[in-house]
PDB file of C-alpha atoms in Angstrom:
ATOM      1  CA  MET I   1     133.117  77.570  28.080  1.00 87.00           C
ATOM      2  CA  ILE I   2     134.309  81.725  28.784  1.00 94.00           C
ATOM      3  CA  GLU I   3     133.916  84.135  32.120  1.00 95.00           C
ATOM      4  CA  PHE I   4     131.493  86.953  31.715  1.00 97.00           C
ATOM      5  CA  LYS I   5     131.126  90.061  33.311  1.00 97.00           C
ATOM      6  CA  VAL I   6     127.472  88.853  35.783  1.00 97.00           C
ATOM      7  CA  SER I   7     126.595  93.024  34.827  1.00 97.00           C
ATOM      8  CA  ASP I   8     127.334  91.333  30.536  1.00 97.00           C
ATOM      9  CA  LEU I   9     123.603  88.478  31.279  1.00 97.00           C
ATOM     10  CA  LYS I  10     121.106  89.508  30.550  1.00 97.00           C
ATOM     11  CA  PRO I  11     118.131  87.548  32.699  1.00 93.00           C
ATOM     12  CA  ASN I  12     115.542  86.135  30.539  1.00 90.00           C
ATOM     13  CA  GLU I  13     112.127  87.641  30.684  1.00 86.00           C
ATOM     14  CA  ASN I  14     110.748  84.532  29.716  1.00 80.00           C
ATOM     15  CA  ASN I  15     112.083  82.745  32.456  1.00 80.00           C
ATOM     16  CA  PRO I  16     109.169  80.566  33.478  1.00 75.00           C
ATOM     17  CA  ARG I  17     111.163  79.170  36.886  1.00 77.00           C
ATOM     18  CA  GLN I  18     110.635  80.474  39.642  1.00 80.00           C
ATOM     19  CA  ILE I  19     112.327  79.367  43.465  1.00 82.00           C
ATOM     20  CA  SER I  20     111.406  80.256  46.663  1.00 84.00           C
ATOM     21  CA  GLU I  21     113.777  83.165  49.644  1.00 87.00           C
ATOM     22  CA  ALA I  22     114.595  79.970  51.489  1.00 85.00           C
ATOM     23  CA  GLN I  23     116.019  78.180  47.985  1.00 85.00           C
ATOM     24  CA  PHE I  24     117.515  80.999  46.880  1.00 89.00           C
ATOM     25  CA  SER I  25     119.161  81.550  50.815  1.00 90.00           C
ATOM     26  CA  LYS I  26     120.491  77.908  49.796  1.00 88.00           C
ATOM     27  CA  LEU I  27     121.189  78.212  46.439  1.00 91.00           C
ATOM     28  CA  VAL I  28     124.037  81.980  47.385  1.00 94.00           C
ATOM     29  CA  SER I  29     125.388  79.918  50.580  1.00 92.00           C
ATOM     30  CA  SER I  30     126.190  77.228  48.256  1.00 91.00           C
ATOM     31  CA  LEU I  31     127.193  79.265  44.722  1.00 93.00           C
ATOM     32  CA  LYS I  32     129.203  81.364  48.164  1.00 94.00           C
ATOM     33  CA  GLU I  33     131.103  78.115  49.619  1.00 92.00           C
ATOM     34  CA  SER I  34     131.668  76.624  46.404  1.00 92.00           C
ATOM     35  CA  PRO I  35     132.385  78.957  43.402  1.00 93.00           C
ATOM     36  CA  TRP I  36     134.515  76.225  41.996  1.00 93.00           C
ATOM     37  CA  MET I  37     130.902  73.981  41.013  1.00 91.00           C
ATOM     38  CA  LEU I  38     129.944  77.107  38.320  1.00 93.00           C
ATOM     39  CA  LYS I  39     133.140  75.724  36.235  1.00 93.00           C
ATOM     40  CA  TYR I  40     131.042  72.210  36.269  1.00 93.00           C
ATOM     41  CA  LYS I  41     127.713  73.605  36.273  1.00 92.00           C
ATOM     42  CA  PRO I  42     128.087  77.217  33.915  1.00 95.00           C
ATOM     43  CA  ILE I  43     125.033  79.412  32.187  1.00 96.00           C
ATOM     44  CA  ILE I  44     123.896  79.082  29.755  1.00 96.00           C
ATOM     45  CA  ILE I  45     124.251  82.460  27.897  1.00 96.00           C
ATOM     46  CA  ASP I  46     122.704  82.943  23.972  1.00 96.00           C
ATOM     47  CA  GLU I  47     124.483  85.090  21.111  1.00 95.00           C
ATOM     48  CA  ASN I  48     122.927  88.162  22.515  1.00 96.00           C
ATOM     49  CA  ASN I  49     124.253  87.007  25.984  1.00 97.00           C
ATOM     50  CA  VAL I  50     120.415  86.610  27.251  1.00 96.00           C
ATOM     51  CA  ILE I  51     120.127  83.695  29.538  1.00 95.00           C
ATOM     52  CA  LEU I  52     118.864  80.612  28.971  1.00 94.00           C
ATOM     53  CA  ALA I  53     120.090  78.299  31.781  1.00 93.00           C
ATOM     54  CA  GLY I  54     121.439  79.675  35.423  1.00 92.00           C
ATOM     55  CA  ASN I  55     119.214  82.659  35.787  1.00 91.00           C
ATOM     56  CA  MET I  56     118.820  82.254  39.650  1.00 91.00           C
ATOM     57  CA  ARG I  57     122.730  81.392  40.468  1.00 94.00           C
ATOM     58  CA  HIS I  58     123.185  84.845  37.598  1.00 95.00           C
ATOM     59  CA  LYS I  59     121.220  85.723  40.615  1.00 94.00           C
ATOM     60  CA  ALA I  60     122.590  84.496  43.044  1.00 95.00           C
ATOM     61  CA  ALA I  61     125.863  85.547  41.920  1.00 96.00           C
ATOM     62  CA  ILE I  62     124.410  89.414  41.810  1.00 96.00           C
ATOM     63  CA  LYS I  63     124.277  88.932  45.263  1.00 96.00           C
ATOM     64  CA  LEU I  64     127.460  87.957  46.081  1.00 97.00           C
ATOM     65  CA  LYS I  65     128.793  90.654  43.781  1.00 97.00           C
ATOM     66  CA  MET I  66     130.970  88.463  41.353  1.00 96.00           C
ATOM     67  CA  LYS I  67     132.571  90.673  39.206  1.00 97.00           C
ATOM     68  CA  SER I  68     132.225  87.262  36.568  1.00 96.00           C
ATOM     69  CA  VAL I  69     130.660  83.831  35.557  1.00 97.00           C
ATOM     70  CA  PRO I  70     131.478  80.288  33.832  1.00 97.00           C
ATOM     71  CA  CYS I  71     129.465  80.915  30.353  1.00 97.00           C
ATOM     72  CA  LEU I  72     128.484  78.939  27.170  1.00 95.00           C
ATOM     73  CA  VAL I  73     127.501  80.749  25.175  1.00 96.00           C
ATOM     74  CA  ALA I  74     124.662  77.808  22.922  1.00 94.00           C
ATOM     75  CA  LYS I  75     124.780  79.496  19.548  1.00 93.00           C
ATOM     76  CA  ASN I  76     122.712  79.525  16.055  1.00 94.00           C
ATOM     77  CA  LEU I  77     119.667  78.146  18.766  1.00 94.00           C
ATOM     78  CA  SER I  78     115.907  78.792  16.823  1.00 93.00           C
ATOM     79  CA  GLU I  79     113.502  80.702  19.011  1.00 90.00           C
ATOM     80  CA  GLU I  80     111.809  77.196  19.758  1.00 89.00           C
ATOM     81  CA  GLN I  81     114.845  75.414  20.997  1.00 91.00           C
ATOM     82  CA  LYS I  82     116.196  78.865  23.263  1.00 90.00           C
ATOM     83  CA  LYS I  83     112.938  77.689  24.354  1.00 88.00           C
ATOM     84  CA  GLU I  84     113.602  74.084  24.731  1.00 87.00           C
ATOM     85  CA  LEU I  85     116.863  74.833  26.340  1.00 87.00           C
ATOM     86  CA  LEU I  86     115.135  76.936  29.119  1.00 84.00           C
ATOM     87  CA  ILE I  87     112.259  74.669  30.196  1.00 82.00           C
ATOM     88  CA  LYS I  88     113.725  71.077  29.818  1.00 82.00           C
ATOM     89  CA  ASP I  89     116.721  72.710  31.929  1.00 81.00           C
ATOM     90  CA  ASN I  90     114.520  73.291  35.052  1.00 73.00           C
ATOM     91  CA  LEU I  91     113.660  70.014  34.608  1.00 72.00           C
ATOM     92  CA  ASN I  92     114.054  68.125  37.926  1.00 66.00           C
ATOM     93  CA  ALA I  93     114.283  64.599  36.973  1.00 56.00           C
ATOM     94  CA  GLY I  94     114.264  61.549  38.301  1.00 60.00           C
ATOM     95  CA  GLN I  95     114.122  60.567  42.233  1.00 67.00           C
ATOM     96  CA  TRP I  96     116.809  60.116  44.927  1.00 68.00           C
ATOM     97  CA  GLU I  97     117.042  56.334  45.974  1.00 72.00           C
ATOM     98  CA  TRP I  98     116.653  57.021  49.443  1.00 72.00           C
ATOM     99  CA  ASP I  99     118.389  53.984  50.484  1.00 76.00           C
ATOM    100  CA  THR I 100     121.578  54.032  49.440  1.00 76.00           C
ATOM    101  CA  LEU I 101     121.518  57.745  50.144  1.00 75.00           C
ATOM    102  CA  ALA I 102     121.123  55.973  54.129  1.00 75.00           C
ATOM    103  CA  ASN I 103     123.267  53.625  53.902  1.00 78.00           C
ATOM    104  CA  GLU I 104     126.507  55.045  51.752  1.00 77.00           C
ATOM    105  CA  TRP I 105     126.272  58.945  52.517  1.00 77.00           C
ATOM    106  CA  ASP I 106     126.941  60.978  55.471  1.00 78.00           C
ATOM    107  CA  THR I 107     123.671  62.543  56.472  1.00 77.00           C
ATOM    108  CA  LYS I 108     125.384  65.074  57.832  1.00 77.00           C
ATOM    109  CA  GLU I 109     127.725  65.756  54.647  1.00 77.00           C
ATOM    110  CA  LEU I 110     124.116  65.582  52.936  1.00 76.00           C
ATOM    111  CA  MET I 111     122.120  68.287  54.447  1.00 72.00           C
ATOM    112  CA  GLY I 112     124.896  70.452  54.126  1.00 71.00           C
ATOM    113  CA  TRP I 113     124.510  69.844  50.425  1.00 74.00           C
ATOM    114  CA  GLY I 114     121.482  71.791  50.525  1.00 67.00           C
ATOM    115  CA  MET I 115     119.417  68.260  50.953  1.00 69.00           C
ATOM    116  CA  ASP I 116     118.363  69.779  55.315  1.00 61.00           C
ATOM    117  CA  GLY I 117     114.604  70.359  53.479  1.00 56.00           C
ATOM    118  CA  TYR I 118     114.706  66.402  53.312  1.00 58.00           C
ATOM    119  CA  TYR I 119     113.975  64.365  56.939  1.00 54.00           C
ATOM    120  CA  PHE I 120     116.725  62.769  59.026  1.00 53.00           C
ATOM    121  CA  HIS I 121     116.285  60.475  62.003  1.00 50.00           C
ATOM    122  CA  ASP I 122     118.803  62.184  64.507  1.00 47.00           C
ATOM    123  CA  ALA I 123     119.727  59.102  66.420  1.00 39.00           C
ATOM    124  CA  ASP I 124     120.278  57.039  64.038  1.00 44.00           C
ATOM    125  CA  GLU I 125     121.657  59.405  60.749  1.00 44.00           C
ATOM    126  CA  MET I 126     119.458  56.762  58.619  1.00 42.00           C
ATOM    127  CA  LEU I 127     116.573  58.927  55.614  1.00 43.00           C
ATOM    128  CA  SER I 128     113.368  57.696  56.212  1.00 39.00           C
ATOM    129  CA  PHE I 129     110.081  57.330  55.192  1.00 38.00           C
ATOM    130  CA  ASP I 130     106.294  56.480  54.834  1.00 37.00           C
ATOM    131  CA  ALA I 131     106.183  53.349  54.617  1.00 37.00           C
ATOM    132  CA  GLU I 132     102.155  53.712  52.696  1.00 38.00           C
ATOM    133  CA  ASP I 133     103.173  57.118  50.715  1.00 38.00           C
ATOM    134  CA  ASP I 134     106.419  57.262  48.905  1.00 40.00           C
ATOM    135  CA  ASP I 135     106.697  60.577  47.926  1.00 42.00           C
ATOM    136  CA  LYS I 136     106.119  62.427  51.333  1.00 39.00           C
ATOM    137  CA  PRO I 137     108.742  62.454  53.866  1.00 39.00           C
ATOM    138  CA  ILE I 138     107.492  61.244  57.594  1.00 29.00           C
ATOM    139  CA  ASP I 139     107.732  63.772  60.473  1.00 37.00           C
ATOM    140  CA  PRO I 140     110.747  63.113  61.951  1.00 35.00           C
ATOM    141  CA  ALA I 141     109.210  63.480  66.345  1.00 39.00           C
ATOM    142  CA  MET I 142     107.124  60.836  64.912  1.00 35.00           C
ATOM    143  CA  PRO I 143     109.047  58.086  66.608  1.00 34.00           C
TER     144      PRO I 143
END
């Protein structure tokens, strides 16, 4: 891993991934609060400093006026492999195990770490979902 100047990195013009303003704000806040995490999820670039993974982290680093960020240089990749990395880095795989989160994790911490888009019951701080539709959060105002 090598530190690169943020200004030396080139956004990938073929990046198909976009995030909402709200998601971007959360990313900026996360990097501001915990910049050390970039060492464990560095930006991946090719030999020409084109970003293969981490375009939004790069954009957030610019907003935060960071001077440098940790990067991994992916060398000797074919164009096909670069495209594959670009897509696979952005896949959201897996699902949350809601019972474990509800019973073994602190809800306030989870919400502070960005899970505030999910619905938590304030009274008992448990994650709750409608039994008829496991993918759809229930309305937190419902009893």
